[in-house]
Structures are given as structure tokens and as C-alpha cells.
Amino acid sequence: AAKRAGRAAVKVFDERMRARALERMQLQTALHRAIPRGELRVHYQPLVDLASGQVRAVEALVRWAHPDGQLLGPGAFLPAAEEAGLLADLDAWVLAEACRQAAAWGRDLGDAGPAVWVNVSGRLLADSRLVDVVARTLEGSGLAPDRLGLELTEGVLMRDIPTTAEALERLRALGVRLVVDDFGTGYSSLAYLRRFPVDAVKVDRSFVVGLDTDPDNQAIVRAVADLAAALGLEAVVEGLETASELQAVADLDFRIGQGYFLGRPVPPERVLVAITGGVDLRREEIVLP
Ligand code: C2E
Ligand code: MG
Ligand code: MG
Ligand code: MG
């Protein structure tokens, strides 16, 4: 009986595995079509100057308007895109779309037009054509290089240090700004902050949770602000969800903040509203995780 039960369990397990594999294949097939069919979207989340309250830049965050009607967030499809070998193409598409959009804002708003910060995966960074892709994208869009920021995580930066350093030097020479994303969560050798020509560090959201009451997070965030100041880097903080978290970073040396409390990611047509003011962006977006 035990043997039979065992066999039945294996069968159920098998079927579940097969169903999951099939689901993943269907997702990958649908993703392959997503770019040519124009199903990808870019939403933009404000990066706010904490002293003036002005929107300094926006972060480009990819979404997928899935044919079944749902708007999916990156957590739902980036792993499948990576598995399908589509991540570099997806990043390049987001980069081009974000640059095109930021250039259009610049034409409408002049100096008040926001810079745009784009996330770069290890796949795209490892692509030897990255610098050319960025240079051509800037040229094609007419966006000034200093209006583009590239967000790289520590994990992405540490994959191949000599190659990364060279690519970053060339991007820096173009005039693009370089930002370390999710700072403090990756491989934490601080030496790379000297080795790589980065302009800003964005403290990870996990250190901001309960910042008003959690003494450990307070100590970490304060130390990052001091480190950034000492190295001449701009300090950015993400994941501000409450007034008291905002208050807690206001006294530290952070120039720029980001988080649901300051503004959620929104479709491009809402960004003008964020900049010209008047509407509460804290309750805008509903995305499936
Ligand atoms: P990230 O670059 O660290 O972006 C911040 C994420 O945190 C975004 O989630 C944003 O919506 C969310 N967020 C912002 N403020 C708050 C807050 O106050 N509270 C909470 N709980 N969350 C907040 P999203 O859009 O789901 O993106 C998740 C991650 O997916 C991003 O993390 C980034 O690593 C990646 N990603 C997004 N777009 C792209 C892309 O075009 N290319 C690549 N390679 N990765 C992307
Ligand atoms: Mg980011
Ligand atoms: Mg981040
Ligand atoms: Mg993060």
C-alpha cells in the first residue's frame, strides 16, 4: 500500500511539474510576441528633491499589458524573460522608450523636464554593444546624456569587474549618470565605489522600513548618507511609504527620495501632472505582483 501511495504521490508531483513547465513555456512564447506586438509599457515613478519637493527625475519601470487583460509587474515576467534570453532586448526596448519619452518631456517643459533613470540588467551590461546601444539611443532620441541615469545593482556590477569598469568608464565619458540600485543588499565590498565611476547610491527599501522606529535601520541609513557624502556621491533613498519615514530621512543628507508616499509609478501621461502638481499620485497604480 505504501508503495502504491508513493507511486501516486510521484504521479501528482510529476503532473504538477509538467503543468508548471507548460505554463512557463506559454509565458515565454507570449513574451516573445510582447515586444513586436507593442504590449510592453513603461511606467514612471518620481524621484523627488527632498529640499524643494520638485520631481528631479523619474525611474522607468517596465509593465506588460498581457493579452488576457492584466497589467503585469516585472516580478511576474522578468525571470521568464531572462530564461528565454529576452532580457537584454527587453532592457534595450525600455531604454529606447524611456529616452524617447524624456526627450519629449524636455521639449514640452524645458528645464523642468525630468531626467529618466533606467534599470540595467546584467544581461545588457554584459553585452559588448551596450555602450553603442546607449550612444545610439541618445542620438536617436535627442535626449541630453546628462538626462539619462542607468541603475545597476551591486550584483550586476560585481559579475565581471574589469569589463564592468571599462563599460562604466565609457558610459561616463558619454555623460550618462550611473546609480547603484538596491545599495546595501548585494556583495558589499565598498572598494568598488572607488573603482567604478558612479554618481549616486540608492539605499535599498529594506533599510527604510520602519526607519522612524528601528534603530538598526537608522544606523545603517545614516552610515550610507555619511559614506556617500565623504565620497562625493549623491545619496538617494527608495521605498518611503510613510510621513514619518520621510521625516526620518529629511534630517540626514539625502537629496533625493522615492517611494509610494512621494508618488507611485504612473503611465507617462500622468507624469506631467506629477510635475505641474495638483494631483495626489500616491494612489494611482494597481499592478499584480
Ligand atoms: P527597483 O529598481 O528597485 O525598483 C523599485 C521597485 O519598488 C518598483 O517595483 C517600485 O514600484 C517599487 N516601489 C517603489 N516605491 C515603493 C514603496 O514605497 N514601497 C514598496 N513596497 N515598493 C515600492 P516594480 O516596478 O515591481 O519593479 C521591481 C524590480 O524590477 C525593480 O526594482 C527592478 O529591479 C526591476 N525592473 C523594473 N523595470 C525593469 C526594466 O526595465 N529592466 C530591468 N532589467 N529590470 C527592471
Ligand atoms: Mg531601480
Ligand atoms: Mg531600487
Ligand atoms: Mg529595490
Short mmCIF file of C-alpha atoms and ligand atoms in Angstrom, two decimals:
data_model
loop_
_atom_site.label_atom_id
_atom_site.label_comp_id
_atom_site.label_asym_id
_atom_site.label_seq_id
_atom_site.Cartn_x
_atom_site.Cartn_y
_atom_site.Cartn_z
CA ALA A 1 0.00 0.00 0.00
CA ALA A 2 2.85 2.30 0.91
CA LYS A 3 4.39 1.62 -2.46
CA ARG A 4 1.15 2.40 -4.25
CA ALA A 5 0.72 5.62 -2.27
CA GLY A 6 4.29 6.54 -3.11
CA ARG A 7 3.71 5.96 -6.78
CA ALA A 8 0.55 8.06 -6.67
CA ALA A 9 2.43 10.86 -4.96
CA VAL A 10 5.15 10.76 -7.60
CA LYS A 11 2.49 10.94 -10.27
CA VAL A 12 0.85 14.00 -8.73
CA PHE A 13 4.26 15.63 -8.35
CA ASP A 14 5.02 14.80 -11.99
CA GLU A 15 1.81 16.32 -13.21
CA ARG A 16 2.36 19.45 -11.20
CA MET A 17 5.88 19.78 -12.61
CA ARG A 18 4.58 19.25 -16.11
CA ALA A 19 1.85 21.85 -15.63
CA ARG A 20 4.37 24.32 -14.31
CA ALA A 21 6.79 23.71 -17.18
CA LEU A 22 3.98 24.15 -19.66
CA GLU A 23 2.89 27.38 -18.00
CA ARG A 24 6.44 28.69 -18.20
CA MET A 25 6.71 27.78 -21.87
CA GLN A 26 3.43 29.53 -22.63
CA LEU A 27 4.64 32.58 -20.74
CA GLN A 28 7.88 32.61 -22.72
CA THR A 29 6.05 32.22 -26.02
CA ALA A 30 3.73 35.10 -25.14
CA LEU A 31 6.72 37.20 -24.07
CA HIS A 32 8.45 36.62 -27.40
CA ARG A 33 5.49 38.28 -29.06
CA ALA A 34 5.14 41.05 -26.50
CA ILE A 35 7.73 43.45 -27.91
CA PRO A 36 6.78 43.18 -31.61
CA ARG A 37 3.10 43.41 -30.68
CA GLY A 38 3.65 46.52 -28.62
CA GLU A 39 2.39 45.02 -25.35
CA LEU A 40 5.16 46.37 -23.11
CA ARG A 41 4.59 49.62 -21.27
CA VAL A 42 6.83 51.87 -19.24
CA HIS A 43 5.53 53.47 -16.07
CA TYR A 44 7.44 56.23 -14.32
CA GLN A 45 7.95 56.79 -10.61
CA PRO A 46 9.03 60.24 -9.36
CA LEU A 47 12.43 60.84 -7.77
CA VAL A 48 11.81 63.88 -5.63
CA ASP A 49 14.23 66.57 -4.49
CA LEU A 50 13.63 66.40 -0.75
CA ALA A 51 14.54 70.05 -0.15
CA SER A 52 12.31 71.62 -2.80
CA GLY A 53 9.69 68.91 -3.33
CA GLN A 54 10.29 69.05 -7.07
CA VAL A 55 10.39 65.98 -9.30
CA ARG A 56 14.03 65.79 -10.35
CA ALA A 57 13.85 62.57 -12.32
CA VAL A 58 11.61 59.58 -12.90
CA GLU A 59 12.50 55.90 -12.80
CA ALA A 60 11.34 53.84 -15.77
CA LEU A 61 9.66 50.60 -14.63
CA VAL A 62 8.54 48.05 -17.19
CA ARG A 63 4.99 46.63 -17.27
CA TRP A 64 3.35 44.11 -19.57
CA ALA A 65 -0.17 44.66 -20.79
CA HIS A 66 -0.81 40.94 -21.11
CA PRO A 67 -3.25 39.90 -23.86
CA ASP A 68 -5.56 38.43 -21.19
CA GLY A 69 -6.17 41.95 -19.92
CA GLN A 70 -3.97 42.15 -16.82
CA LEU A 71 -1.19 44.66 -16.32
CA LEU A 72 1.75 42.64 -15.03
CA GLY A 73 4.66 43.99 -12.97
CA PRO A 74 8.27 42.95 -13.63
CA GLY A 75 8.26 40.34 -10.87
CA ALA A 76 5.73 38.35 -12.91
CA PHE A 77 7.75 38.14 -16.11
CA LEU A 78 11.39 39.26 -15.82
CA PRO A 79 12.57 35.82 -14.65
CA ALA A 80 10.86 34.21 -17.66
CA ALA A 81 12.34 36.88 -19.95
CA GLU A 82 15.78 36.06 -18.58
CA GLU A 83 15.23 32.31 -19.10
CA ALA A 84 14.02 32.91 -22.64
CA GLY A 85 17.11 35.02 -23.41
CA LEU A 86 14.96 38.11 -23.92
CA LEU A 87 16.16 40.29 -21.06
CA ALA A 88 18.79 42.30 -22.96
CA ASP A 89 16.29 43.05 -25.75
CA LEU A 90 13.64 44.00 -23.22
CA ASP A 91 16.05 46.36 -21.41
CA ALA A 92 17.10 47.92 -24.71
CA TRP A 93 13.46 48.46 -25.61
CA VAL A 94 12.72 50.11 -22.24
CA LEU A 95 15.83 52.28 -22.62
CA ALA A 96 14.76 53.49 -26.06
CA GLU A 97 11.18 54.14 -24.99
CA ALA A 98 12.24 55.99 -21.82
CA CYS A 99 14.74 58.17 -23.72
CA ARG A 100 12.16 58.99 -26.38
CA GLN A 101 9.65 59.93 -23.68
CA ALA A 102 12.12 62.01 -21.63
CA ALA A 103 13.19 63.91 -24.75
CA ALA A 104 9.52 64.69 -25.45
CA TRP A 105 9.04 65.98 -21.86
CA GLY A 106 12.14 68.13 -22.35
CA ARG A 107 10.59 69.69 -25.47
CA ASP A 108 7.35 70.40 -23.56
CA LEU A 109 8.79 71.52 -20.24
CA GLY A 110 12.33 72.77 -20.94
CA ASP A 111 14.47 72.66 -17.83
CA ALA A 112 11.56 71.38 -15.75
CA GLY A 113 11.52 68.20 -17.84
CA PRO A 114 12.62 65.30 -15.64
CA ALA A 115 15.70 63.17 -16.18
CA VAL A 116 14.98 59.48 -16.62
CA TRP A 117 16.64 56.61 -14.76
CA VAL A 118 16.54 53.18 -16.37
CA ASN A 119 17.29 49.78 -14.79
CA VAL A 120 20.03 47.80 -16.50
CA SER A 121 20.27 44.03 -16.03
CA GLY A 122 23.49 42.04 -16.00
CA ARG A 123 22.48 40.69 -19.40
CA LEU A 124 22.53 44.08 -21.01
CA LEU A 125 25.65 45.21 -19.16
CA ALA A 126 27.49 42.07 -20.28
CA ASP A 127 26.53 42.81 -23.87
CA SER A 128 29.61 44.33 -25.50
CA ARG A 129 27.34 46.54 -27.57
CA LEU A 130 25.82 48.28 -24.52
CA VAL A 131 27.82 51.49 -24.87
CA ASP A 132 26.97 51.71 -28.57
CA VAL A 133 23.31 50.97 -27.85
CA VAL A 134 23.21 53.78 -25.26
CA ALA A 135 25.07 56.21 -27.54
CA ARG A 136 22.80 55.46 -30.48
CA THR A 137 19.66 55.63 -28.35
CA LEU A 138 20.65 59.06 -27.02
CA GLU A 139 21.41 60.29 -30.51
CA GLY A 140 18.19 58.90 -31.95
CA SER A 141 16.03 60.40 -29.22
CA GLY A 142 17.83 63.72 -28.95
CA LEU A 143 17.98 63.36 -25.15
CA ALA A 144 20.92 65.12 -23.49
CA PRO A 145 23.20 62.44 -21.95
CA ASP A 146 23.12 64.04 -18.50
CA ARG A 147 19.33 63.49 -18.50
CA LEU A 148 19.83 59.72 -18.55
CA GLY A 149 20.71 57.69 -15.46
CA LEU A 150 21.46 53.99 -15.50
CA GLU A 151 20.57 51.99 -12.37
CA LEU A 152 22.80 48.99 -11.71
CA THR A 153 22.61 46.65 -8.74
CA GLU A 154 25.69 45.56 -6.83
CA GLY A 155 25.21 42.01 -8.11
CA VAL A 156 25.28 43.27 -11.70
CA LEU A 157 28.35 45.41 -11.04
CA MET A 158 30.37 42.64 -9.40
CA ARG A 159 29.89 39.99 -12.10
CA ASP A 160 32.99 40.83 -14.11
CA ILE A 161 34.79 43.74 -12.54
CA PRO A 162 37.36 44.68 -15.23
CA THR A 163 34.79 44.52 -18.05
CA THR A 164 32.24 46.41 -15.96
CA ALA A 165 34.75 49.11 -15.03
CA GLU A 166 35.60 49.64 -18.70
CA ALA A 167 31.95 49.81 -19.78
CA LEU A 168 31.15 52.26 -16.97
CA GLU A 169 34.09 54.49 -17.89
CA ARG A 170 32.84 54.64 -21.46
CA LEU A 171 29.27 55.38 -20.35
CA ARG A 172 30.57 58.08 -18.03
CA ALA A 173 32.52 59.57 -20.93
CA LEU A 174 29.24 59.81 -22.83
CA GLY A 175 27.93 61.95 -19.98
CA VAL A 176 25.42 59.42 -18.64
CA ARG A 177 24.84 59.26 -14.86
CA LEU A 178 25.46 55.97 -13.05
CA VAL A 179 23.46 54.90 -10.00
CA VAL A 180 23.96 51.92 -7.68
CA ASP A 181 20.46 50.48 -7.07
CA ASP A 182 19.33 48.49 -4.02
CA PHE A 183 22.51 49.67 -2.27
CA GLY A 184 23.48 47.53 0.71
CA THR A 185 21.78 44.29 -0.33
CA GLY A 186 24.44 42.88 -2.64
CA TYR A 187 28.03 41.84 -2.33
CA SER A 188 29.21 44.56 -0.03
CA SER A 189 32.78 45.37 -0.87
CA LEU A 190 32.85 49.13 -0.58
CA ALA A 191 36.08 49.30 -2.58
CA TYR A 192 34.07 49.18 -5.80
CA LEU A 193 32.66 52.62 -5.06
CA ARG A 194 36.17 53.95 -5.73
CA ARG A 195 36.87 51.61 -8.62
CA PHE A 196 33.69 52.39 -10.55
CA PRO A 197 32.82 55.91 -11.68
CA VAL A 198 29.37 56.02 -10.05
CA ASP A 199 27.44 59.23 -9.34
CA ALA A 200 24.80 58.12 -6.85
CA VAL A 201 23.78 55.34 -4.48
CA LYS A 202 20.17 54.42 -3.87
CA VAL A 203 19.69 52.85 -0.43
CA ASP A 204 17.55 49.73 -0.62
CA ARG A 205 13.97 49.81 0.55
CA SER A 206 14.62 47.10 3.16
CA PHE A 207 16.65 49.60 5.23
CA VAL A 208 13.88 52.16 5.10
CA VAL A 209 11.12 50.00 6.56
CA GLY A 210 10.24 51.39 9.98
CA LEU A 211 13.09 53.87 9.74
CA ASP A 212 11.31 56.15 12.20
CA THR A 213 11.44 53.48 14.93
CA ASP A 214 14.08 50.88 14.02
CA PRO A 215 17.47 51.91 15.47
CA ASP A 216 19.42 49.40 13.33
CA ASN A 217 17.99 50.74 10.11
CA GLN A 218 18.55 54.27 11.34
CA ALA A 219 22.23 53.49 11.92
CA ILE A 220 22.64 51.85 8.51
CA VAL A 221 20.91 54.61 6.60
CA ARG A 222 22.84 57.31 8.44
CA ALA A 223 26.12 55.49 7.69
CA VAL A 224 25.26 55.30 3.98
CA ALA A 225 24.45 59.00 3.90
CA ASP A 226 27.83 59.78 5.53
CA LEU A 227 29.69 57.42 3.21
CA ALA A 228 28.08 58.97 0.15
CA ALA A 229 28.90 62.47 1.35
CA ALA A 230 32.53 61.53 2.03
CA LEU A 231 32.92 60.02 -1.44
CA GLY A 232 31.12 62.86 -3.20
CA LEU A 233 28.20 60.67 -4.27
CA GLU A 234 24.59 61.67 -4.37
CA ALA A 235 22.53 59.78 -1.76
CA VAL A 236 19.10 58.58 -2.81
CA VAL A 237 16.58 56.71 -0.70
CA GLU A 238 13.84 54.44 -2.07
CA GLY A 239 10.73 52.90 -0.54
CA LEU A 240 9.48 55.84 1.51
CA GLU A 241 5.95 54.78 2.41
CA THR A 242 5.01 56.97 5.34
CA ALA A 243 5.29 60.56 6.50
CA SER A 244 7.39 59.52 9.46
CA GLU A 245 9.86 57.60 7.27
CA LEU A 246 10.16 60.71 5.13
CA GLN A 247 10.67 62.80 8.25
CA ALA A 248 13.35 60.41 9.47
CA VAL A 249 15.44 60.82 6.29
CA ALA A 250 14.80 64.53 6.00
CA ASP A 251 17.38 65.25 8.72
CA LEU A 252 20.02 63.09 7.03
CA ASP A 253 22.00 64.05 3.95
CA PHE A 254 19.65 62.66 1.33
CA ARG A 255 19.00 64.89 -1.65
CA ILE A 256 16.54 62.63 -3.41
CA GLY A 257 13.76 60.36 -2.24
CA GLN A 258 11.43 57.87 -3.90
CA GLY A 259 8.53 55.83 -2.60
CA TYR A 260 4.79 55.37 -2.55
CA PHE A 261 4.47 58.26 -0.10
CA LEU A 262 6.01 60.64 -2.65
CA GLY A 263 4.45 59.10 -5.74
CA ARG A 264 3.64 55.72 -7.24
CA PRO A 265 4.73 54.58 -10.68
CA VAL A 266 2.31 56.03 -13.25
CA PRO A 267 1.78 55.90 -17.02
CA PRO A 268 3.64 58.63 -18.95
CA GLU A 269 0.62 60.85 -19.45
CA ARG A 270 0.36 61.24 -15.65
CA VAL A 271 3.95 62.44 -15.24
CA LEU A 272 3.16 65.95 -16.42
CA VAL A 273 0.54 66.08 -13.68
CA ALA A 274 3.16 64.98 -11.15
CA ILE A 275 5.44 67.80 -12.22
CA THR A 276 2.95 70.57 -12.65
CA GLY A 277 1.31 69.48 -9.40
CA GLY A 278 -2.27 69.28 -8.30
CA VAL A 279 -2.96 65.57 -8.13
CA ASP A 280 -2.16 63.03 -5.47
CA LEU A 281 -0.07 60.32 -7.11
CA ARG A 282 0.05 58.18 -4.01
CA ARG A 283 -2.99 56.19 -5.01
CA GLU A 284 -2.54 55.60 -8.69
CA GLU A 285 -1.27 52.28 -9.76
CA ILE A 286 -2.64 48.80 -9.33
CA VAL A 287 -0.31 46.10 -10.63
CA LEU A 288 -0.29 42.39 -9.98
CA PRO A 289 2.99 41.42 -8.31
P1 C2E B 1 13.85 48.59 -8.36
O1 C2E B 1 14.67 49.07 -9.50
O2 C2E B 1 14.48 48.60 -7.02
O3 C2E B 1 12.52 49.47 -8.40
C1 C2E B 1 11.75 49.78 -7.27
C2 C2E B 1 10.58 48.85 -7.11
O4 C2E B 1 9.97 49.11 -5.86
C3 C2E B 1 9.48 49.05 -8.15
O5 C2E B 1 8.77 47.81 -8.26
C4 C2E B 1 8.60 50.08 -7.46
O6 C2E B 1 7.26 50.07 -7.94
C5 C2E B 1 8.65 49.58 -6.04
N1 C2E B 1 8.44 50.66 -5.08
C6 C2E B 1 8.66 51.98 -5.23
N2 C2E B 1 8.34 52.65 -4.11
C7 C2E B 1 7.91 51.75 -3.23
C8 C2E B 1 7.42 51.83 -1.88
O7 C2E B 1 7.31 52.88 -1.27
N3 C2E B 1 7.04 50.65 -1.28
C9 C2E B 1 7.13 49.46 -1.93
N4 C2E B 1 6.75 48.37 -1.27
N5 C2E B 1 7.59 49.34 -3.20
C10 C2E B 1 7.97 50.47 -3.83
P2 C2E B 1 8.50 47.14 -9.66
O8 C2E B 1 8.08 48.14 -10.68
O9 C2E B 1 7.63 45.95 -9.40
O10 C2E B 1 9.94 46.65 -10.10
C11 C2E B 1 10.62 45.65 -9.40
C12 C2E B 1 12.03 45.49 -9.90
O11 C2E B 1 12.02 45.02 -11.25
C13 C2E B 1 12.82 46.78 -9.93
O12 C2E B 1 13.32 47.08 -8.65
C14 C2E B 1 13.90 46.42 -10.92
O13 C2E B 1 14.93 45.70 -10.29
C15 C2E B 1 13.18 45.50 -11.87
N6 C2E B 1 12.82 46.24 -13.11
C16 C2E B 1 11.77 47.07 -13.35
N7 C2E B 1 11.80 47.52 -14.63
C17 C2E B 1 12.90 46.96 -15.21
C18 C2E B 1 13.49 47.03 -16.54
O14 C2E B 1 13.03 47.73 -17.45
N8 C2E B 1 14.61 46.27 -16.74
C19 C2E B 1 15.18 45.51 -15.76
N9 C2E B 1 16.29 44.81 -16.04
N10 C2E B 1 14.66 45.44 -14.52
C20 C2E B 1 13.54 46.15 -14.25
MG MG B 2 15.72 50.66 -9.90
MG MG B 3 15.80 50.14 -6.37
MG MG B 4 14.78 47.84 -4.75
#
